[in-house]
């Protein structure tokens, strides 16, 4: 039973995570040079389409803090061709990509799949952060571990100093988690720069 509960929770988390859908790019795929914007307050949401010989097109995502982030799109070879992404990190075909601070990558690359086999430090931290948040805020707890917790919304009946201590503990875990995640993004960045070099030719 606990396994079922865990998988339901994972699914909910993935559903709550912002993602982009390759088929939505159909409308603008040949609009080379035009800039497009979509709704997202957390992840890069402005892109320009450029032409490329090996792909249907490349969507270049802009953000204030990071270099341009390329996401290649291709038509797959089925009877009714579908537009799909090439994940910029693993270079595999994907229908959906999920938000990271500097761009978009597949769920495997950004660690949205939770398996018991991959219980790395990062994963343990993430689980611990979520557990503490759920203990404090119940169903209102944010499961987004890229967000920091703030000492707001103290539940009724909990002493203020106890609540404060728990949020402080959370913050120290969150900082550790973010440092680890940032390290991983730097690794992804190296691959992305390589891809960018390839794309620029
Ligand atoms: Zn990937």
Short mmCIF file of C-alpha atoms and ligand atoms in Angstrom, two decimals:
data_model
loop_
_atom_site.label_atom_id
_atom_site.label_comp_id
_atom_site.label_asym_id
_atom_site.label_seq_id
_atom_site.Cartn_x
_atom_site.Cartn_y
_atom_site.Cartn_z
CA UNK A 1 0.00 0.00 0.00
CA UNK A 2 2.74 2.44 0.88
CA UNK A 3 4.23 1.86 -2.58
CA UNK A 4 0.96 2.92 -4.21
CA UNK A 5 0.84 6.03 -2.09
CA UNK A 6 4.42 6.93 -3.00
CA UNK A 7 3.81 6.60 -6.71
CA UNK A 8 0.61 8.65 -6.52
CA UNK A 9 2.51 11.38 -4.76
CA UNK A 10 5.28 11.31 -7.37
CA UNK A 11 2.77 11.60 -10.15
CA UNK A 12 1.12 14.56 -8.48
CA UNK A 13 4.45 16.26 -8.18
CA UNK A 14 5.23 15.78 -11.85
CA UNK A 15 1.81 17.13 -12.80
CA UNK A 16 2.44 20.21 -10.69
CA UNK A 17 5.80 20.84 -12.34
CA UNK A 18 5.84 23.30 -15.21
CA UNK A 19 6.48 21.65 -18.53
CA UNK A 20 6.42 22.50 -22.20
CA UNK A 21 4.77 20.33 -24.82
CA UNK A 22 6.51 19.82 -28.18
CA UNK A 23 3.29 19.87 -30.17
CA UNK A 24 2.57 23.40 -28.99
CA UNK A 25 5.59 24.52 -31.05
CA UNK A 26 3.94 23.41 -34.30
CA UNK A 27 2.35 26.81 -34.73
CA UNK A 28 5.66 28.68 -34.74
CA UNK A 29 8.18 26.10 -35.97
CA UNK A 30 8.82 27.80 -39.33
CA UNK A 31 8.66 31.33 -37.97
CA UNK A 32 12.43 31.75 -38.03
CA UNK A 33 13.79 34.77 -36.24
CA UNK A 34 10.55 35.68 -34.46
CA UNK A 35 10.47 35.94 -30.70
CA UNK A 36 7.74 34.16 -28.74
CA UNK A 37 6.71 34.36 -25.10
CA UNK A 38 4.53 32.03 -23.04
CA UNK A 39 3.34 32.08 -19.44
CA UNK A 40 5.88 31.03 -16.86
CA UNK A 41 7.04 33.07 -13.91
CA UNK A 42 9.82 30.71 -12.85
CA UNK A 43 11.51 29.36 -15.95
CA UNK A 44 12.81 30.87 -19.21
CA UNK A 45 9.70 31.70 -21.24
CA UNK A 46 11.00 33.67 -24.20
CA UNK A 47 12.40 31.94 -27.23
CA UNK A 48 13.43 32.56 -30.81
CA UNK A 49 13.17 29.92 -33.52
CA UNK A 50 16.20 29.39 -35.73
CA UNK A 51 16.71 27.18 -38.74
CA UNK A 52 19.05 24.17 -38.62
CA UNK A 53 20.07 21.51 -41.16
CA UNK A 54 19.94 18.54 -38.77
CA UNK A 55 16.76 19.50 -36.90
CA UNK A 56 13.33 20.89 -37.79
CA UNK A 57 14.38 23.99 -35.85
CA UNK A 58 16.07 25.13 -32.67
CA UNK A 59 14.19 27.09 -30.02
CA UNK A 60 16.65 29.39 -28.23
CA UNK A 61 15.46 30.28 -24.73
CA UNK A 62 16.49 33.55 -23.15
CA UNK A 63 16.83 34.37 -19.49
CA UNK A 64 18.32 37.33 -17.69
CA UNK A 65 20.95 35.38 -15.72
CA UNK A 66 22.01 32.56 -18.04
CA UNK A 67 23.37 32.11 -21.56
CA UNK A 68 21.00 31.29 -24.44
CA UNK A 69 19.67 27.77 -24.01
CA UNK A 70 19.07 25.69 -27.18
CA UNK A 71 16.21 23.19 -27.47
CA UNK A 72 16.21 21.28 -30.79
CA UNK A 73 12.92 20.08 -32.31
CA UNK A 74 12.48 17.34 -34.89
CA UNK A 75 9.68 15.62 -36.79
CA UNK A 76 9.64 11.92 -35.97
CA UNK A 77 9.42 9.30 -38.70
CA UNK A 78 5.94 8.00 -38.18
CA UNK A 79 3.09 7.88 -40.64
CA UNK A 80 1.65 11.00 -39.03
CA UNK A 81 4.80 12.85 -38.04
CA UNK A 82 4.81 14.43 -34.61
CA UNK A 83 6.91 17.33 -33.51
CA UNK A 84 9.19 16.29 -30.65
CA UNK A 85 11.98 17.79 -28.57
CA UNK A 86 15.52 16.57 -28.34
CA UNK A 87 16.36 16.97 -24.65
CA UNK A 88 19.34 19.35 -24.58
CA UNK A 89 20.99 17.31 -21.84
CA UNK A 90 20.65 13.63 -22.79
CA UNK A 91 19.82 14.31 -26.46
CA UNK A 92 16.97 11.79 -26.38
CA UNK A 93 13.58 12.35 -28.02
CA UNK A 94 11.00 13.74 -25.59
CA UNK A 95 7.42 14.95 -25.88
CA UNK A 96 7.70 17.14 -22.78
CA UNK A 97 10.46 19.13 -21.14
CA UNK A 98 10.41 20.46 -17.57
CA UNK A 99 11.63 23.78 -16.22
CA UNK A 100 15.10 24.33 -14.76
CA UNK A 101 16.51 27.74 -13.86
CA UNK A 102 18.36 28.17 -17.15
CA UNK A 103 16.07 26.30 -19.55
CA UNK A 104 14.17 23.09 -20.11
CA UNK A 105 15.18 19.42 -19.85
CA UNK A 106 13.53 16.02 -19.69
CA UNK A 107 12.25 14.59 -16.41
CA UNK A 108 15.09 12.09 -16.23
CA UNK A 109 17.76 14.74 -16.59
CA UNK A 110 16.32 16.97 -13.90
CA UNK A 111 15.63 14.12 -11.50
CA UNK A 112 11.85 14.04 -11.56
CA UNK A 113 11.83 10.27 -11.51
CA UNK A 114 12.10 8.86 -8.05
CA UNK A 115 13.33 5.33 -7.81
CA UNK A 116 14.50 3.57 -4.70
CA UNK A 117 17.68 2.67 -6.58
CA UNK A 118 18.86 6.25 -6.88
CA UNK A 119 18.88 7.41 -3.29
CA UNK A 120 21.65 9.94 -3.63
CA UNK A 121 22.30 12.66 -1.10
CA UNK A 122 20.30 15.09 -3.18
CA UNK A 123 17.36 12.75 -3.25
CA UNK A 124 17.48 12.08 0.48
CA UNK A 125 17.58 15.80 1.14
CA UNK A 126 14.62 16.36 -1.16
CA UNK A 127 12.60 13.68 0.61
CA UNK A 128 13.51 15.01 4.02
CA UNK A 129 12.60 18.60 3.06
CA UNK A 130 9.23 17.48 1.72
CA UNK A 131 8.51 15.37 4.79
CA UNK A 132 9.24 18.21 7.19
CA UNK A 133 7.16 20.61 5.09
CA UNK A 134 4.24 18.19 5.07
CA UNK A 135 4.53 17.81 8.84
CA UNK A 136 4.35 21.58 9.25
CA UNK A 137 1.90 22.67 6.57
CA UNK A 138 0.09 19.47 5.60
CA UNK A 139 -1.54 19.59 2.18
CA UNK A 140 -0.64 23.27 1.77
CA UNK A 141 3.08 22.44 1.80
CA UNK A 142 4.97 23.27 -1.38
CA UNK A 143 6.69 20.21 -2.83
CA UNK A 144 8.96 22.37 -4.96
CA UNK A 145 12.40 21.92 -3.44
CA UNK A 146 13.81 24.75 -5.54
CA UNK A 147 11.80 27.08 -3.34
CA UNK A 148 12.90 28.17 0.11
CA UNK A 149 10.50 27.94 3.05
CA UNK A 150 9.55 31.13 4.86
CA UNK A 151 8.44 31.49 8.46
CA UNK A 152 4.88 32.35 7.38
CA UNK A 153 1.66 30.45 7.87
CA UNK A 154 2.29 29.02 11.32
CA UNK A 155 -0.35 26.34 11.89
CA UNK A 156 -2.73 26.90 14.80
CA UNK A 157 -1.71 25.26 18.04
CA UNK A 158 2.02 25.16 17.25
CA UNK A 159 4.33 27.22 19.44
CA UNK A 160 6.02 30.05 17.60
CA UNK A 161 9.57 29.08 18.70
CA UNK A 162 9.03 25.45 17.71
CA UNK A 163 7.70 26.56 14.34
CA UNK A 164 10.64 28.94 13.89
CA UNK A 165 13.17 26.21 14.70
CA UNK A 166 11.60 23.86 12.19
CA UNK A 167 11.69 26.50 9.45
CA UNK A 168 15.34 27.19 10.28
CA UNK A 169 16.16 23.50 10.01
CA UNK A 170 14.29 23.43 6.70
CA UNK A 171 16.26 26.42 5.42
CA UNK A 172 19.60 24.78 6.21
CA UNK A 173 18.51 21.61 4.37
CA UNK A 174 17.16 23.67 1.47
CA UNK A 175 20.43 25.55 1.08
CA UNK A 176 22.36 22.25 1.05
CA UNK A 177 19.94 20.86 -1.50
CA UNK A 178 20.16 23.92 -3.75
CA UNK A 179 23.97 23.81 -3.68
CA UNK A 180 23.94 20.18 -4.77
CA UNK A 181 21.32 20.83 -7.45
CA UNK A 182 23.30 23.81 -8.69
CA UNK A 183 26.37 21.62 -9.03
CA UNK A 184 24.35 19.23 -11.13
CA UNK A 185 23.11 22.08 -13.32
CA UNK A 186 26.68 23.17 -13.91
CA UNK A 187 27.35 19.68 -15.24
CA UNK A 188 24.31 19.94 -17.47
CA UNK A 189 25.59 23.32 -18.59
CA UNK A 190 28.79 21.78 -19.92
CA UNK A 191 26.79 19.41 -22.09
CA UNK A 192 24.52 22.23 -23.19
CA UNK A 193 27.47 24.38 -24.23
CA UNK A 194 28.75 21.44 -26.26
CA UNK A 195 25.38 21.10 -27.93
CA UNK A 196 25.26 24.85 -28.51
CA UNK A 197 28.67 24.67 -30.22
CA UNK A 198 27.44 21.80 -32.39
CA UNK A 199 24.27 23.67 -33.26
CA UNK A 200 26.18 26.80 -34.17
CA UNK A 201 28.48 24.57 -36.24
ZN1 LIG B 1 17.19 14.45 -20.87
#
